[in-house]
Amino acid sequence: MAIKVTYRRTSRLSMRIAKNGDVLVSAPIGLSQETVTDFIEKNREWIQKARIRTQEQQEKRHAFFSQLPLDTPEQRENVLLRMQATIPPLIQKYAPLMKVKPGRITYQATISRWGCCQPRTHELAFSVYLLLLPDWCIEHVVVHELAHLLEPNHSKRFYAIMDRFFPRWKEARKETKRISKMEI
């Protein structure tokens, strides 16, 4: 685990811990190396605690995502069949209500996002790890991606669309975050 210092146009020293445990320090351009080193030394205890917290969070995330095995062709086929039984019926329910026509729908083993929409092509992609969530949280993600066909960004208009078609979206988003961080 390394300490990486980056000089940039900022008014103060700051640091954060990367997922791999590296310490990322941002320092104002022109600040002396001695001042940066002192800052790091004064925060050694915080660094140690933050690294432990980050490691624990990563272990919880790994434990969550490893609940859906994708190691063998049979497991991957089973997950694909479950996704095909889950997502298309929700799209068939909401697309006519929202007056949208999605294009190609794909399923991927992504852990960084639950869904993705390409408004230009109307393509939708969903993480297979949605299967680890309650049905109503999956429904929220589907409506969220369909809403992007009407509004490509997260503007007030987008959230008005969400309020109209899935009023519990805030609750579903909160529950999804809670579950995926293994705060059960």
Coordinates of N, CA, C and O in Angstrom, one line a residue:
M1 N 0.8 -1.2 0.0 CA 0.0 0.0 0.0 C 0.9 1.2 0.0 O 1.7 1.4 0.9
A2 N 0.7 2.1 -1.0 CA 1.5 3.2 -1.2 C 0.9 4.5 -0.8 O -0.4 4.6 -0.6
I3 N 1.7 5.5 -0.7 CA 1.2 6.9 -0.4 C 1.5 7.7 -1.7 O 2.7 7.7 -2.1
K4 N 0.5 8.2 -2.4 CA 0.7 8.9 -3.6 C 0.3 10.4 -3.5 O -0.9 10.6 -3.1
V5 N 1.2 11.2 -3.8 CA 0.9 12.7 -3.6 C 0.7 13.3 -5.0 O 1.6 13.1 -5.9
T6 N -0.3 14.0 -5.2 CA -0.6 14.7 -6.4 C -0.7 16.2 -6.1 O -1.5 16.6 -5.2
Y7 N 0.0 17.0 -6.9 CA -0.1 18.5 -6.7 C -1.0 19.0 -7.8 O -1.0 18.6 -8.9
R8 N -2.0 19.8 -7.3 CA -3.0 20.3 -8.2 C -3.5 21.7 -7.7 O -3.1 22.1 -6.6
R9 N -4.4 22.2 -8.5 CA -4.9 23.6 -8.2 C -6.0 23.4 -7.1 O -7.2 23.2 -7.4
T10 N -5.6 23.4 -5.9 CA -6.5 23.3 -4.7 C -6.0 24.2 -3.7 O -4.8 24.6 -3.7
S11 N -6.9 24.5 -2.8 CA -6.5 25.5 -1.7 C -6.0 24.8 -0.4 O -5.5 25.5 0.4
R12 N -6.2 23.5 -0.3 CA -5.8 22.9 0.9 C -5.3 21.4 0.7 O -5.6 20.8 -0.4
L13 N -4.7 20.9 1.7 CA -4.2 19.5 1.7 C -5.4 18.6 2.0 O -6.2 19.0 2.9
S14 N -5.5 17.5 1.3 CA -6.5 16.5 1.7 C -6.0 15.2 1.3 O -5.0 15.0 0.6
M15 N -6.7 14.2 1.9 CA -6.3 12.8 1.6 C -7.5 11.9 1.7 O -8.5 12.2 2.4
R16 N -7.4 10.8 1.0 CA -8.4 9.8 1.0 C -7.8 8.4 0.8 O -6.6 8.3 0.4
I17 N -8.5 7.4 1.1 CA -8.0 6.0 1.0 C -8.6 5.4 -0.2 O -9.9 5.3 -0.3
A18 N -7.8 4.9 -1.1 CA -8.4 4.2 -2.3 C -8.8 2.8 -1.9 O -8.5 2.3 -0.8
K19 N -9.6 2.1 -2.7 CA -10.1 0.8 -2.4 C -9.0 -0.2 -2.2 O -9.2 -1.2 -1.4
N20 N -7.9 0.0 -2.8 CA -6.7 -1.0 -2.6 C -5.9 -0.6 -1.4 O -4.9 -1.3 -1.1
G21 N -6.3 0.4 -0.6 CA -5.5 0.8 0.6 C -4.5 1.9 0.4 O -3.9 2.4 1.3
D22 N -4.3 2.3 -0.9 CA -3.3 3.4 -1.1 C -3.9 4.7 -0.5 O -5.1 4.9 -0.5
V23 N -2.9 5.5 0.0 CA -3.3 6.8 0.5 C -3.1 7.8 -0.6 O -2.0 7.9 -1.2
L24 N -4.1 8.5 -1.0 CA -4.1 9.5 -2.1 C -4.1 10.9 -1.5 O -5.2 11.3 -1.0
V25 N -3.0 11.6 -1.6 CA -2.9 13.0 -1.0 C -3.0 14.0 -2.2 O -2.3 13.9 -3.2
S26 N -3.8 15.0 -2.0 CA -3.9 16.1 -2.9 C -3.3 17.3 -2.2 O -3.8 17.7 -1.1
A27 N -2.4 18.0 -2.9 CA -1.7 19.1 -2.3 C -1.7 20.3 -3.2 O -1.6 20.1 -4.4
P28 N -1.8 21.5 -2.7 CA -1.7 22.7 -3.6 C -0.4 22.8 -4.3 O 0.7 22.4 -3.7
I29 N -0.4 23.2 -5.5 CA 0.8 23.4 -6.3 C 1.7 24.3 -5.5 O 1.3 25.4 -5.0
G30 N 3.0 24.0 -5.4 CA 4.0 24.8 -4.7 C 4.2 24.6 -3.3 O 5.1 25.1 -2.6
L31 N 3.3 23.8 -2.7 CA 3.5 23.4 -1.2 C 4.7 22.6 -1.1 O 5.0 21.7 -1.9
S32 N 5.5 22.8 0.0 CA 6.7 22.1 0.2 C 6.5 20.6 0.5 O 5.5 20.3 1.1
Q33 N 7.5 19.8 0.1 CA 7.4 18.4 0.4 C 7.4 18.2 1.9 O 6.7 17.3 2.4
E34 N 8.1 19.0 2.7 CA 8.2 18.9 4.1 C 6.8 19.1 4.7 O 6.4 18.3 5.6
T35 N 6.0 20.0 4.3 CA 4.6 20.3 4.8 C 3.7 19.1 4.5 O 3.0 18.7 5.3
V36 N 3.9 18.5 3.3 CA 3.1 17.4 2.9 C 3.4 16.2 3.8 O 2.6 15.5 4.3
T37 N 4.7 16.0 4.0 CA 5.2 14.8 4.9 C 4.7 15.0 6.3 O 4.2 14.0 6.9
D38 N 4.8 16.2 6.8 CA 4.2 16.5 8.2 C 2.7 16.2 8.2 O 2.3 15.6 9.2
F39 N 2.0 16.6 7.2 CA 0.6 16.3 7.2 C 0.3 14.8 7.2 O -0.6 14.4 8.0
I40 N 1.0 14.1 6.5 CA 0.9 12.6 6.4 C 1.2 12.0 7.8 O 0.4 11.2 8.3
E41 N 2.3 12.5 8.4 CA 2.7 11.9 9.7 C 1.7 12.3 10.8 O 1.4 11.4 11.6
K42 N 1.1 13.5 10.8 CA 0.1 13.9 11.8 C -1.1 13.1 11.6 O -1.9 13.0 12.6
N43 N -1.4 12.5 10.5 CA -2.6 11.7 10.2 C -2.4 10.2 10.1 O -3.3 9.5 9.6
R44 N -1.3 9.7 10.6 CA -1.0 8.3 10.6 C -2.1 7.4 11.2 O -2.5 6.4 10.7
E45 N -2.6 7.9 12.4 CA -3.6 7.1 13.1 C -4.9 7.1 12.2 O -5.5 6.0 12.1
W46 N -5.3 8.2 11.7 CA -6.5 8.2 10.8 C -6.3 7.3 9.6 O -7.2 6.6 9.2
I47 N -5.1 7.4 9.0 CA -4.8 6.5 7.8 C -5.0 5.1 8.2 O -5.6 4.3 7.4
Q48 N -4.4 4.7 9.3 CA -4.5 3.3 9.7 C -6.0 2.8 9.9 O -6.4 1.8 9.4
K49 N -6.8 3.7 10.6 CA -8.2 3.3 10.8 C -8.9 3.3 9.5 O -9.8 2.5 9.3
A50 N -8.7 4.3 8.7 CA -9.4 4.4 7.4 C -9.0 3.2 6.5 O -9.9 2.7 5.8
R51 N -7.8 2.7 6.5 CA -7.4 1.6 5.7 C -8.2 0.3 6.2 O -8.7 -0.5 5.4
I52 N -8.3 0.2 7.6 CA -9.1 -0.9 8.1 C -10.5 -0.9 7.7 O -11.1 -1.9 7.3
R53 N -11.1 0.3 7.8 CA -12.5 0.5 7.4 C -12.7 0.2 5.9 O -13.7 -0.5 5.6
T54 N -11.8 0.6 5.1 CA -11.9 0.4 3.7 C -11.8 -1.1 3.4 O -12.5 -1.6 2.6
Q55 N -10.9 -1.8 4.0 CA -10.7 -3.2 3.9 C -12.0 -4.0 4.3 O -12.4 -4.9 3.6
E56 N -12.5 -3.6 5.4 CA -13.8 -4.2 5.9 C -14.9 -4.0 4.9 O -15.7 -4.9 4.6
Q57 N -15.0 -2.8 4.3 CA -16.1 -2.5 3.3 C -15.9 -3.4 2.1 O -16.8 -3.9 1.5
Q58 N -14.6 -3.5 1.7 CA -14.3 -4.3 0.5 C -14.7 -5.8 0.7 O -15.2 -6.5 -0.2
E59 N -14.4 -6.3 1.9 CA -14.7 -7.7 2.3 C -16.2 -7.9 2.3 O -16.7 -8.9 1.8
K60 N -17.0 -6.9 2.8 CA -18.4 -7.0 2.8 C -19.0 -7.0 1.4 O -19.9 -7.8 1.1
R61 N -18.4 -6.1 0.5 CA -18.9 -6.1 -0.9 C -18.6 -7.4 -1.6 O -19.5 -8.0 -2.3
H62 N -17.4 -8.0 -1.3 CA -17.1 -9.3 -1.9 C -18.0 -10.4 -1.4 O -18.5 -11.2 -2.2
A63 N -18.3 -10.3 -0.1 CA -19.2 -11.3 0.4 C -20.6 -11.2 -0.2 O -21.3 -12.2 -0.5
F64 N -21.1 -10.0 -0.5 CA -22.4 -9.8 -1.1 C -22.4 -10.3 -2.5 O -23.2 -11.1 -2.9
F65 N -21.4 -9.9 -3.3 CA -21.5 -10.3 -4.7 C -21.1 -11.8 -5.0 O -21.6 -12.3 -5.9
S66 N -20.4 -12.4 -4.0 CA -20.1 -13.8 -4.2 C -21.3 -14.7 -3.9 O -21.2 -15.9 -4.1
Q67 N -22.4 -14.1 -3.4 CA -23.6 -14.9 -3.2 C -24.2 -15.4 -4.5 O -25.0 -16.4 -4.5
L68 N -23.8 -14.8 -5.6 CA -24.3 -15.2 -6.9 C -23.2 -15.9 -7.7 O -22.4 -15.2 -8.3
P69 N -23.1 -17.2 -7.6 CA -21.9 -17.9 -8.3 C -22.1 -17.8 -9.8 O -23.1 -18.0 -10.4
L70 N -20.9 -17.5 -10.4 CA -20.9 -17.4 -11.9 C -19.7 -18.1 -12.4 O -19.1 -17.8 -13.5
D71 N -19.2 -19.1 -11.7 CA -18.0 -19.8 -12.1 C -18.1 -20.8 -13.2 O -17.1 -20.9 -14.0
T72 N -19.2 -21.5 -13.3 CA -19.3 -22.5 -14.3 C -20.3 -22.1 -15.4 O -21.1 -21.2 -15.2
P73 N -20.2 -22.7 -16.6 CA -21.2 -22.4 -17.6 C -22.6 -22.6 -17.2 O -23.5 -21.8 -17.5
E74 N -22.8 -23.6 -16.4 CA -24.2 -24.0 -15.9 C -24.7 -22.8 -15.0 O -25.9 -22.4 -15.1
Q75 N -23.8 -22.3 -14.1 CA -24.2 -21.3 -13.2 C -24.6 -20.0 -14.0 O -25.6 -19.3 -13.7
R76 N -23.7 -19.7 -15.0 CA -24.0 -18.5 -15.8 C -25.3 -18.6 -16.6 O -26.1 -17.7 -16.7
E77 N -25.6 -19.8 -17.1 CA -26.8 -20.1 -17.9 C -28.0 -19.9 -17.0 O -29.0 -19.3 -17.3
N78 N -27.9 -20.4 -15.7 CA -29.0 -20.3 -14.8 C -29.3 -18.9 -14.5 O -30.4 -18.5 -14.4
V79 N -28.2 -18.1 -14.3 CA -28.4 -16.7 -14.0 C -29.0 -16.0 -15.1 O -29.9 -15.1 -15.0
L80 N -28.6 -16.3 -16.3 CA -29.2 -15.7 -17.5 C -30.7 -16.0 -17.6 O -31.5 -15.1 -17.9
L81 N -31.1 -17.2 -17.4 CA -32.5 -17.6 -17.4 C -33.3 -16.9 -16.4 O -34.4 -16.4 -16.6
R82 N -32.7 -16.7 -15.2 CA -33.4 -16.0 -14.1 C -33.6 -14.5 -14.5 O -34.6 -13.9 -14.2
M83 N -32.5 -13.9 -15.1 CA -32.6 -12.5 -15.6 C -33.7 -12.4 -16.6 O -34.5 -11.4 -16.6
Q84 N -33.7 -13.3 -17.6 CA -34.7 -13.3 -18.6 C -36.2 -13.4 -18.1 O -37.1 -13.0 -18.7
A85 N -36.3 -14.1 -17.0 CA -37.6 -14.3 -16.4 C -38.0 -13.1 -15.5 O -39.2 -12.9 -15.2
T86 N -37.0 -12.3 -15.1 CA -37.2 -11.2 -14.2 C -37.4 -9.8 -14.9 O -38.3 -9.1 -14.7
I87 N -36.4 -9.5 -15.8 CA -36.4 -8.1 -16.3 C -37.4 -7.9 -17.4 O -38.1 -6.9 -17.4
P88 N -37.5 -8.7 -18.5 CA -38.5 -8.4 -19.5 C -39.9 -8.2 -19.1 O -40.6 -7.3 -19.6
P89 N -40.4 -9.0 -18.1 CA -41.8 -8.7 -17.7 C -41.9 -7.3 -17.0 O -43.0 -6.6 -17.2
L90 N -40.9 -6.8 -16.4 CA -41.0 -5.5 -15.8 C -40.9 -4.4 -16.9 O -41.6 -3.4 -16.8
I91 N -40.1 -4.7 -17.9 CA -40.0 -3.7 -19.0 C -41.4 -3.7 -19.8 O -41.9 -2.7 -20.1
Q92 N -42.0 -4.9 -20.0 CA -43.3 -5.0 -20.6 C -44.4 -4.3 -19.8 O -45.3 -3.7 -20.4
K93 N -44.2 -4.2 -18.5 CA -45.2 -3.6 -17.7 C -45.0 -2.0 -17.8 O -46.0 -1.3 -17.9
Y94 N -43.8 -1.6 -17.7 CA -43.6 -0.1 -17.6 C -43.4 0.6 -18.9 O -43.7 1.8 -19.0
A95 N -42.8 0.0 -19.9 CA -42.5 0.7 -21.1 C -43.8 1.3 -21.8 O -43.7 2.5 -22.1
P96 N -44.9 0.6 -21.8 CA -46.1 1.2 -22.4 C -46.6 2.3 -21.5 O -47.1 3.4 -22.1
L97 N -46.5 2.2 -20.2 CA -47.0 3.2 -19.3 C -46.2 4.5 -19.5 O -46.7 5.6 -19.4
M98 N -44.9 4.3 -19.7 CA -44.0 5.5 -19.8 C -43.8 5.9 -21.3 O -43.2 6.9 -21.5
K99 N -44.5 5.2 -22.2 CA -44.4 5.5 -23.6 C -43.0 5.5 -24.1 O -42.6 6.5 -24.8
V100 N -42.2 4.5 -23.8 CA -40.9 4.4 -24.3 C -40.7 3.0 -25.0 O -41.5 2.1 -24.7
K101 N -39.7 2.9 -25.9 CA -39.5 1.7 -26.6 C -38.0 1.3 -26.4 O -37.1 1.9 -27.2
P102 N -37.7 0.5 -25.5 CA -36.3 0.1 -25.3 C -35.8 -0.7 -26.5 O -36.6 -1.4 -27.1
G103 N -34.5 -0.6 -26.7 CA -33.9 -1.4 -27.8 C -33.4 -2.7 -27.2 O -34.0 -3.4 -26.4
R104 N -32.2 -3.1 -27.6 CA -31.5 -4.3 -27.1 C -31.3 -4.3 -25.6 O -31.0 -3.2 -25.0
I105 N -31.5 -5.4 -25.0 CA -31.4 -5.6 -23.5 C -30.3 -6.6 -23.3 O -30.4 -7.7 -23.8
T106 N -29.3 -6.2 -22.5 CA -28.2 -7.1 -22.2 C -28.1 -7.3 -20.7 O -28.5 -6.4 -19.9
Y107 N -27.4 -8.4 -20.3 CA -27.1 -8.6 -18.9 C -25.6 -8.9 -18.7 O -25.0 -9.6 -19.5
Q108 N -25.1 -8.2 -17.7 CA -23.6 -8.3 -17.4 C -23.3 -8.4 -16.0 O -24.2 -8.1 -15.1
A109 N -22.2 -9.0 -15.7 CA -21.8 -9.2 -14.3 C -21.0 -7.9 -13.8 O -19.9 -8.0 -13.4
T110 N -21.7 -6.8 -13.8 CA -21.1 -5.5 -13.3 C -21.4 -5.3 -11.8 O -22.5 -5.5 -11.4
I111 N -20.4 -4.8 -11.1 CA -20.6 -4.5 -9.7 C -20.5 -3.0 -9.5 O -20.8 -2.6 -8.4
S112 N -20.2 -2.3 -10.5 CA -20.1 -0.8 -10.3 C -21.5 -0.1 -10.5 O -21.7 1.0 -10.0
R113 N -22.4 -0.7 -11.3 CA -23.7 -0.1 -11.5 C -24.7 -1.2 -11.7 O -24.4 -2.3 -12.3
W114 N -26.0 -0.9 -11.3 CA -27.0 -1.9 -11.4 C -27.6 -1.9 -12.8 O -28.1 -3.0 -13.2
G115 N -27.6 -0.8 -13.4 CA -28.1 -0.7 -14.8 C -27.5 0.4 -15.6 O -26.8 1.2 -15.0
C116 N -27.7 0.3 -16.9 CA -27.1 1.4 -17.7 C -28.0 1.5 -18.9 O -28.6 0.6 -19.5
C117 N -28.2 2.8 -19.3 CA -29.0 3.1 -20.5 C -28.3 3.9 -21.5 O -27.6 4.9 -21.1
Q118 N -28.4 3.6 -22.7 CA -27.8 4.4 -23.8 C -29.0 5.1 -24.5 O -29.6 4.5 -25.4
P119 N -29.3 6.3 -24.1 CA -30.5 7.0 -24.7 C -30.5 7.1 -26.2 O -31.6 7.1 -26.8
R120 N -29.3 7.2 -26.8 CA -29.3 7.4 -28.2 C -29.7 6.1 -29.0 O -30.5 6.2 -29.9
T121 N -29.3 5.0 -28.5 CA -29.7 3.7 -29.1 C -30.8 3.0 -28.4 O -31.3 2.0 -28.9
H122 N -31.2 3.5 -27.3 CA -32.2 2.9 -26.4 C -31.8 1.5 -25.9 O -32.7 0.7 -25.5
E123 N -30.5 1.2 -25.9 CA -30.1 0.0 -25.3 C -30.0 0.0 -23.8 O -29.6 1.1 -23.2
L124 N -30.4 -1.0 -23.2 CA -30.4 -1.1 -21.7 C -29.5 -2.3 -21.3 O -29.6 -3.4 -21.9
A125 N -28.8 -2.1 -20.3 CA -27.9 -3.2 -19.7 C -28.2 -3.3 -18.2 O -28.4 -2.3 -17.5
F126 N -28.3 -4.5 -17.7 CA -28.6 -4.7 -16.3 C -27.6 -5.7 -15.7 O -27.2 -6.6 -16.3
S127 N -27.2 -5.4 -14.5 CA -26.3 -6.2 -13.7 C -27.0 -7.5 -13.3 O -28.1 -7.4 -12.8
V128 N -26.4 -8.6 -13.5 CA -27.0 -9.9 -13.0 C -27.1 -9.9 -11.5 O -27.9 -10.7 -11.0
Y129 N -26.3 -9.1 -10.9 CA -26.3 -9.1 -9.4 C -27.6 -8.4 -8.9 O -27.9 -8.5 -7.6
L130 N -28.5 -7.9 -9.7 CA -29.8 -7.5 -9.3 C -30.6 -8.7 -8.7 O -31.4 -8.5 -7.8
L131 N -30.2 -9.9 -9.1 CA -30.9 -11.0 -8.6 C -30.7 -11.2 -7.1 O -31.5 -11.9 -6.4
L132 N -29.7 -10.5 -6.5 CA -29.5 -10.5 -5.1 C -30.4 -9.5 -4.3 O -30.3 -9.5 -3.1
L133 N -31.2 -8.8 -5.0 CA -32.0 -7.7 -4.4 C -33.4 -8.2 -4.3 O -33.9 -9.0 -5.1
P134 N -34.2 -7.6 -3.4 CA -35.7 -7.8 -3.4 C -36.3 -7.4 -4.7 O -35.8 -6.5 -5.4
D135 N -37.4 -8.0 -5.1 CA -38.1 -7.7 -6.3 C -38.4 -6.2 -6.5 O -38.2 -5.7 -7.6
W136 N -38.8 -5.5 -5.5 CA -39.2 -4.1 -5.6 C -38.0 -3.2 -5.9 O -38.1 -2.2 -6.5
C137 N -36.8 -3.7 -5.4 CA -35.6 -2.9 -5.7 C -35.2 -3.1 -7.2 O -34.7 -2.2 -7.9
I138 N -35.4 -4.4 -7.7 CA -35.1 -4.6 -9.1 C -36.0 -3.8 -9.9 O -35.6 -3.2 -10.9
E139 N -37.3 -3.7 -9.6 CA -38.3 -2.9 -10.3 C -37.9 -1.5 -10.4 O -38.0 -0.8 -11.4
H140 N -37.3 -1.0 -9.3 CA -36.8 0.4 -9.2 C -35.7 0.6 -10.3 O -35.8 1.6 -11.0
V141 N -34.8 -0.3 -10.4 CA -33.7 -0.2 -11.3 C -34.2 -0.2 -12.8 O -33.8 0.6 -13.6
V142 N -35.2 -1.0 -13.0 CA -35.7 -1.1 -14.4 C -36.4 0.2 -14.7 O -36.2 0.8 -15.8
V143 N -37.2 0.7 -13.8 CA -37.9 2.0 -14.1 C -36.9 3.1 -14.2 O -37.1 4.0 -15.1
H144 N -35.9 3.1 -13.4 CA -34.8 4.1 -13.5 C -34.2 4.1 -14.9 O -34.0 5.2 -15.5
E145 N -33.9 3.0 -15.4 CA -33.2 2.9 -16.7 C -34.2 3.3 -17.8 O -33.8 4.0 -18.8
L146 N -35.4 2.9 -17.7 CA -36.5 3.3 -18.7 C -36.7 4.8 -18.6 O -36.9 5.5 -19.7
A147 N -36.6 5.4 -17.4 CA -36.8 6.9 -17.3 C -35.7 7.6 -18.1 O -35.9 8.7 -18.6
H148 N -34.5 7.0 -18.2 CA -33.4 7.6 -18.9 C -33.7 7.7 -20.4 O -33.1 8.5 -21.1
L149 N -34.6 6.9 -20.9 CA -35.0 7.0 -22.3 C -35.8 8.3 -22.5 O -35.9 8.8 -23.6
L150 N -36.4 8.8 -21.5 CA -37.2 10.1 -21.5 C -36.3 11.3 -21.1 O -36.5 12.4 -21.6
E151 N -35.4 11.1 -20.2 CA -34.5 12.1 -19.7 C -33.1 11.5 -19.4 O -33.0 10.7 -18.5
P152 N -32.1 11.8 -20.2 CA -30.8 11.1 -20.1 C -30.0 11.4 -18.9 O -29.1 10.7 -18.6
N153 N -30.3 12.5 -18.2 CA -29.5 12.9 -17.0 C -30.4 12.8 -15.8 O -31.5 12.5 -15.8
H154 N -29.7 13.1 -14.6 CA -30.4 13.0 -13.3 C -30.9 14.4 -12.9 O -30.6 15.0 -11.9
S155 N -31.7 15.0 -13.8 CA -32.2 16.4 -13.6 C -33.5 16.3 -12.7 O -34.0 15.2 -12.4
K156 N -34.1 17.5 -12.4 CA -35.4 17.5 -11.7 C -36.4 16.8 -12.6 O -37.3 16.1 -12.0
R157 N -36.4 17.0 -13.9 CA -37.3 16.3 -14.7 C -37.2 14.8 -14.6 O -38.3 14.1 -14.6
F158 N -36.0 14.3 -14.5 CA -35.8 12.8 -14.4 C -36.5 12.3 -13.1 O -37.2 11.4 -13.1
Y159 N -36.2 13.0 -12.0 CA -36.8 12.6 -10.7 C -38.3 12.8 -10.7 O -39.0 12.0 -10.0
A160 N -38.8 13.7 -11.4 CA -40.3 13.9 -11.5 C -40.9 12.7 -12.3 O -41.9 12.2 -11.9
I161 N -40.1 12.2 -13.3 CA -40.5 10.9 -14.0 C -40.5 9.8 -13.0 O -41.5 9.0 -13.0
M162 N -39.5 9.7 -12.2 CA -39.4 8.6 -11.2 C -40.5 8.7 -10.2 O -41.1 7.7 -9.9
D163 N -40.8 9.9 -9.7 CA -41.9 10.1 -8.8 C -43.2 9.6 -9.4 O -44.1 9.1 -8.7
R164 N -43.4 9.9 -10.6 CA -44.7 9.5 -11.3 C -44.8 8.0 -11.5 O -45.9 7.4 -11.2
F165 N -43.8 7.3 -11.9 CA -43.9 5.9 -12.3 C -43.4 4.9 -11.2 O -43.8 3.8 -11.2
F166 N -42.6 5.4 -10.2 CA -42.2 4.6 -9.1 C -42.0 5.4 -7.9 O -40.8 5.8 -7.6
P167 N -43.0 5.8 -7.3 CA -43.0 6.8 -6.1 C -42.1 6.3 -5.0 O -41.5 7.2 -4.3
R168 N -41.8 5.1 -4.8 CA -41.0 4.6 -3.7 C -39.5 4.5 -4.1 O -38.7 3.8 -3.5
W169 N -39.1 5.2 -5.2 CA -37.7 5.1 -5.7 C -36.7 5.5 -4.6 O -35.6 4.8 -4.6
K170 N -36.9 6.5 -3.8 CA -35.9 6.9 -2.8 C -35.8 5.7 -1.8 O -34.6 5.4 -1.4
E171 N -36.8 5.2 -1.4 CA -36.8 4.1 -0.4 C -36.1 2.8 -1.0 O -35.3 2.2 -0.4
A172 N -36.4 2.6 -2.3 CA -35.8 1.4 -3.0 C -34.3 1.6 -3.1 O -33.5 0.7 -2.9
R173 N -33.9 2.9 -3.5 CA -32.4 3.2 -3.6 C -31.7 3.0 -2.3 O -30.6 2.4 -2.3
K174 N -32.3 3.5 -1.2 CA -31.7 3.4 0.1 C -31.6 1.9 0.5 O -30.6 1.5 1.0
E175 N -32.6 1.1 0.3 CA -32.6 -0.3 0.6 C -31.6 -1.1 -0.2 O -30.8 -1.9 0.3
T176 N -31.4 -0.7 -1.5 CA -30.4 -1.4 -2.4 C -29.0 -1.1 -1.8 O -28.2 -2.0 -1.8
K177 N -28.8 0.2 -1.5 CA -27.5 0.5 -0.9 C -27.2 -0.2 0.4 O -26.1 -0.7 0.6
R178 N -28.2 -0.3 1.2 CA -28.0 -1.0 2.5 C -27.7 -2.5 2.3 O -26.8 -3.0 2.9
I179 N -28.5 -3.1 1.5 CA -28.2 -4.5 1.2 C -26.9 -4.8 0.6 O -26.2 -5.7 1.0
S180 N -26.5 -4.0 -0.4 CA -25.3 -4.3 -1.2 C -24.1 -3.9 -0.3 O -23.0 -4.4 -0.7
K181 N -24.2 -3.2 0.7 CA -23.1 -2.9 1.6 C -23.1 -3.9 2.8 O -22.3 -3.7 3.7
M182 N -24.0 -4.9 2.7 CA -24.2 -5.9 3.7 C -24.4 -5.4 5.1 O -23.9 -5.8 6.1
E183 N -25.3 -4.3 5.2 CA -25.6 -3.8 6.5 C -26.9 -4.4 6.9 O -27.9 -3.7 7.2
I184 N -27.0 -5.7 6.9 CA -28.2 -6.4 7.1 C -28.3 -6.7 8.6 O -27.4 -7.0 9.3

